XYZ file of C-alpha atoms in Angstrom:
294
model
C 12.469 10.083 -22.241
C 9.708 9.070 -20.862
C 7.609 11.905 -20.262
C 5.033 10.644 -17.969
C 6.379 10.591 -14.132
C 3.733 9.053 -12.167
C 0.793 6.456 -12.689
C -1.578 6.846 -10.261
C -3.631 3.654 -9.672
C -7.241 3.571 -8.176
C -9.061 0.070 -7.862
C -12.502 0.936 -7.386
C -15.381 -1.083 -6.111
C -18.662 0.050 -4.609
C -17.250 3.437 -3.328
C -19.987 5.866 -4.755
C -19.428 7.899 -1.699
C -16.018 8.519 -2.246
C -14.710 7.859 -5.706
C -15.528 11.840 -6.547
C -13.381 13.167 -4.356
C -10.666 10.477 -5.282
C -10.730 11.176 -8.438
C -10.716 14.978 -8.279
C -7.739 14.703 -5.848
C -5.627 13.248 -8.188
C -6.740 14.882 -11.321
C -5.959 18.707 -9.482
C -2.124 17.820 -8.816
C -0.445 21.078 -8.416
C 2.687 18.991 -10.202
C 4.339 20.459 -13.198
C 5.052 17.195 -15.032
C 3.497 14.625 -16.690
C 1.299 11.795 -15.053
C -1.432 9.881 -15.598
C -4.539 8.351 -13.731
C -5.698 4.453 -14.159
C -9.107 3.977 -12.619
C -10.065 -0.051 -12.819
C -13.949 -0.585 -11.729
C -14.106 -4.032 -10.531
C -17.586 -4.819 -11.374
C -19.302 -2.402 -8.982
C -22.602 -2.723 -8.598
C -23.587 0.875 -6.964
C -23.000 4.368 -8.639
C -19.226 4.073 -9.110
C -19.218 3.418 -12.646
C -21.688 6.267 -13.879
C -19.663 8.548 -11.458
C -16.519 7.213 -13.072
C -17.830 7.746 -16.620
C -18.742 11.652 -15.776
C -15.081 11.926 -15.787
C -14.246 10.557 -19.177
C -13.396 13.369 -21.085
C -10.608 14.126 -18.905
C -7.404 13.889 -20.505
C -4.952 12.238 -17.569
C -7.565 9.918 -16.894
C -7.748 6.360 -18.195
C -10.984 4.539 -17.124
C -11.477 0.570 -17.504
C -14.466 -1.512 -16.296
C -13.978 -5.161 -15.585
C -16.002 -7.883 -14.091
C -15.100 -8.163 -10.336
C -11.770 -9.898 -9.707
C -10.760 -8.498 -6.880
C -8.398 -5.272 -5.747
C -5.336 -7.442 -6.534
C -6.266 -8.150 -10.009
C -7.064 -4.654 -10.634
C -3.703 -3.364 -9.638
C -2.161 -5.914 -11.845
C -4.224 -4.750 -14.741
C -3.250 -1.481 -14.262
C 0.289 -1.673 -13.945
C 0.531 -3.629 -17.004
C -0.357 -0.627 -18.997
C 0.970 1.977 -16.319
C 3.769 4.711 -18.392
C 5.009 6.717 -15.643
C 8.533 6.152 -14.173
C 6.522 5.657 -10.450
C 3.674 3.942 -9.614
C 1.518 5.600 -6.817
C -1.518 3.664 -5.584
C -4.538 5.303 -4.446
C -7.442 3.731 -2.913
C -11.275 4.968 -4.129
C -12.254 5.738 -0.771
C -9.116 7.763 0.037
C -7.279 10.976 -1.229
C -4.511 12.440 -2.185
C -2.869 15.928 -0.840
C -2.591 18.529 -3.600
C 1.030 18.420 -3.756
C 1.771 14.919 -3.446
C 3.313 14.391 -6.579
C 5.123 17.451 -6.210
C 6.427 16.482 -2.731
C 7.552 12.942 -3.959
C 9.330 14.407 -6.747
C 11.135 17.114 -5.325
C 13.543 14.789 -3.214
C 13.934 12.267 -5.914
C 14.544 14.578 -9.016
C 17.114 12.139 -10.646
C 14.671 9.309 -10.318
C 16.655 6.811 -8.696
C 14.948 5.631 -5.312
C 13.272 2.271 -5.752
C 10.794 3.202 -3.288
C 9.541 6.355 -1.664
C 8.057 6.777 2.113
C 6.115 9.581 3.023
C 3.662 10.402 6.228
C 0.046 10.281 5.861
C -2.882 11.698 7.449
C -5.506 9.223 8.580
C -8.866 10.659 8.387
C -10.446 8.849 11.449
C -14.539 9.078 10.391
C -15.527 6.961 13.590
C -13.799 9.856 15.596
C -14.221 12.439 13.630
C -10.533 13.450 13.497
C -7.503 13.663 11.721
C -4.188 12.581 12.800
C -0.660 12.433 11.196
C 1.238 8.999 11.031
C 5.129 8.805 10.312
C 6.147 6.092 7.814
C 8.973 5.176 9.889
C 9.603 5.069 14.031
C 10.338 8.758 14.891
C 14.316 8.413 15.368
C 14.879 6.690 12.025
C 12.150 9.410 10.329
C 14.321 12.195 11.744
C 17.589 11.112 10.904
C 16.992 10.613 6.957
C 17.270 13.843 4.967
C 17.581 14.598 1.366
C 19.161 12.178 -0.698
C 19.908 9.893 2.029
C 19.089 6.691 0.811
C 17.846 3.845 3.647
C 18.137 -0.206 3.071
C 18.030 -3.296 4.769
C 21.805 -3.076 5.176
C 22.253 0.746 5.916
C 19.201 0.668 8.645
C 20.452 -3.070 10.062
C 16.962 -3.856 8.900
C 15.106 -1.357 10.960
C 13.461 -0.338 7.730
C 11.170 -3.312 7.999
C 9.692 -1.195 10.605
C 8.151 1.002 7.824
C 4.153 1.015 7.715
C 2.490 -1.583 5.870
C 0.241 0.639 3.993
C 0.751 0.141 0.344
C -0.601 3.632 -0.991
C 1.200 5.619 1.318
C 4.437 5.228 -0.900
C 5.409 5.470 -4.634
C 7.566 2.590 -6.303
C 9.917 2.884 -9.311
C 7.815 0.980 -12.314
C 11.094 -0.659 -13.481
C 12.136 -1.685 -9.605
C 8.995 -3.907 -10.055
C 9.304 -5.083 -13.250
C 13.019 -6.205 -12.409
C 12.099 -7.853 -9.343
C 8.953 -9.540 -10.788
C 6.954 -7.849 -7.956
C 3.247 -7.756 -8.518
C 0.173 -8.273 -6.275
C -0.757 -12.120 -4.917
C -4.420 -12.919 -5.695
C -5.475 -12.085 -2.355
C -8.565 -9.791 -1.641
C -7.450 -9.085 1.677
C -4.042 -8.401 3.191
C -2.861 -8.109 -0.366
C -0.424 -5.569 0.840
C 1.324 -7.567 3.253
C 3.300 -9.769 0.807
C 3.469 -6.575 -1.615
C 5.400 -4.725 1.247
C 8.087 -7.383 2.087
C 8.311 -8.188 -1.383
C 9.347 -4.502 -2.150
C 11.395 -3.571 0.970
C 13.590 -6.413 0.826
C 14.407 -5.922 -2.478
C 15.000 -2.389 -2.491
C 18.536 -0.723 -2.581
C 17.538 2.723 -2.481
C 14.437 4.395 -0.372
C 13.824 7.904 0.165
C 11.852 9.528 2.998
C 9.570 12.333 1.843
C 8.962 14.776 4.912
C 5.689 15.957 3.949
C 2.496 14.031 4.226
C 1.369 13.090 0.755
C -1.838 10.921 1.131
C -5.192 10.928 3.394
C -6.255 7.440 4.623
C -10.025 6.849 5.647
C -10.555 4.902 8.776
C -13.496 3.740 10.811
C -15.973 3.633 7.768
C -15.475 0.282 6.266
C -17.844 -2.529 6.527
C -17.192 -5.711 8.810
C -15.392 -8.667 7.723
C -16.930 -11.959 6.929
C -15.825 -15.576 7.785
C -14.435 -16.121 4.378
C -11.914 -13.396 5.286
C -10.129 -15.240 7.994
C -8.886 -18.008 5.715
C -7.997 -15.296 3.083
C -5.818 -13.329 5.573
C -4.133 -16.395 7.278
C -3.183 -17.340 3.522
C -1.630 -13.782 3.068
C -0.052 -13.684 5.984
C 1.720 -17.029 5.105
C 2.534 -15.969 1.670
C 4.577 -12.633 3.155
C 6.185 -15.329 5.858
C 7.545 -17.335 2.855
C 8.782 -14.284 1.232
C 10.784 -13.068 4.463
C 12.044 -16.904 5.116
C 13.780 -16.660 1.591
C 15.708 -13.463 2.472
C 19.371 -14.142 1.985
C 20.199 -12.712 5.533
C 16.968 -13.553 7.329
C 19.252 -14.399 10.489
C 19.964 -10.987 11.220
C 16.345 -9.644 10.933
C 14.356 -12.489 12.239
C 13.503 -10.599 15.854
C 12.250 -7.527 13.843
C 10.222 -9.702 11.674
C 8.706 -11.682 14.396
C 7.916 -8.412 16.442
C 6.185 -7.308 13.177
C 4.138 -10.268 12.973
C 3.189 -9.871 16.286
C 1.839 -6.672 15.332
C -0.033 -7.968 12.335
C -1.407 -10.960 14.061
C -2.623 -8.529 17.060
C -4.513 -6.149 14.257
C -6.471 -9.202 12.507
C -7.317 -10.428 15.828
C -8.967 -7.272 16.690
C -10.596 -7.118 13.774
C -12.186 -10.642 13.823
C -13.280 -10.184 17.228
C -16.981 -10.826 16.247
C -16.682 -13.412 13.625
C -18.120 -16.784 14.648
C -14.935 -18.529 13.146
C -12.253 -16.305 14.803
C -11.344 -19.347 16.553
C -9.608 -20.525 13.598
C -7.626 -17.239 13.452
C -6.489 -17.672 17.077
C -5.231 -21.276 16.782
C -3.249 -20.150 13.593
C -1.738 -17.304 15.632
C -1.026 -19.649 18.204
C 0.907 -22.106 15.899
C 2.975 -19.030 14.258
C 3.920 -17.704 17.819
C 5.223 -20.763 18.762
C 6.840 -21.609 15.465
C 8.540 -18.015 15.805
C 9.802 -18.582 19.157
C 11.291 -21.756 17.906
C 12.894 -19.806 15.295
C 14.567 -17.593 17.764
């Protein structure tokens, strides 16, 4: 029997301001079962390496220092060595609720869920407040209870309305392995193809009612012109995954609605870039193609 219930995977790149709190939040879980923490330093050039090494004597924590390859590489690197039944992704500038693992395990005692969705708190540093977000539309979230599994079929595809954020979920490791799901080599918007790959393949999704994650917003550095093509490629990769779904015709309206939200989100992020017109043109072409598809 696998004694390690969870593997917490933390990719780290230049997060000297936040990484200590992040690591401590993982180490100080009140979960009584076994778990491990895998921190992958992705060639940081600030003091992140030194801060991580200060924790090197912690039994649960495994630290790796790599050259810079990007966040997707770091997560895939950690996935290969993860021993937990479930994978929890934690970004180095975020932190976990003290009872995160306990709350996730409490609704999935038999380890039968492919994915567990949970509410999270957005720590909005630019506004100085914290706001709670649900992982699903309120009506669907409130309807979920206990061992009531959700999936594409029994929600009529509405599970696609789950939040895209990678790090507010737990994934059964064997589910990822069985479906050959890993991160595609994008350094930005990499969570989008992963989201669709997991949500479309999952047969059993559980909803945790208690928030488990604190997601920092409003503190990240601006985007660069190179990020536009990277984002376009990630969106197209996600589009390819969805279009291959066996019952795509029944979900295409929901998917097109999702895509509109994604495009709007990135348009706002790229608003000040000199080459933003490239992304606007891409959005228009994708929008027209989706309209024709309907």
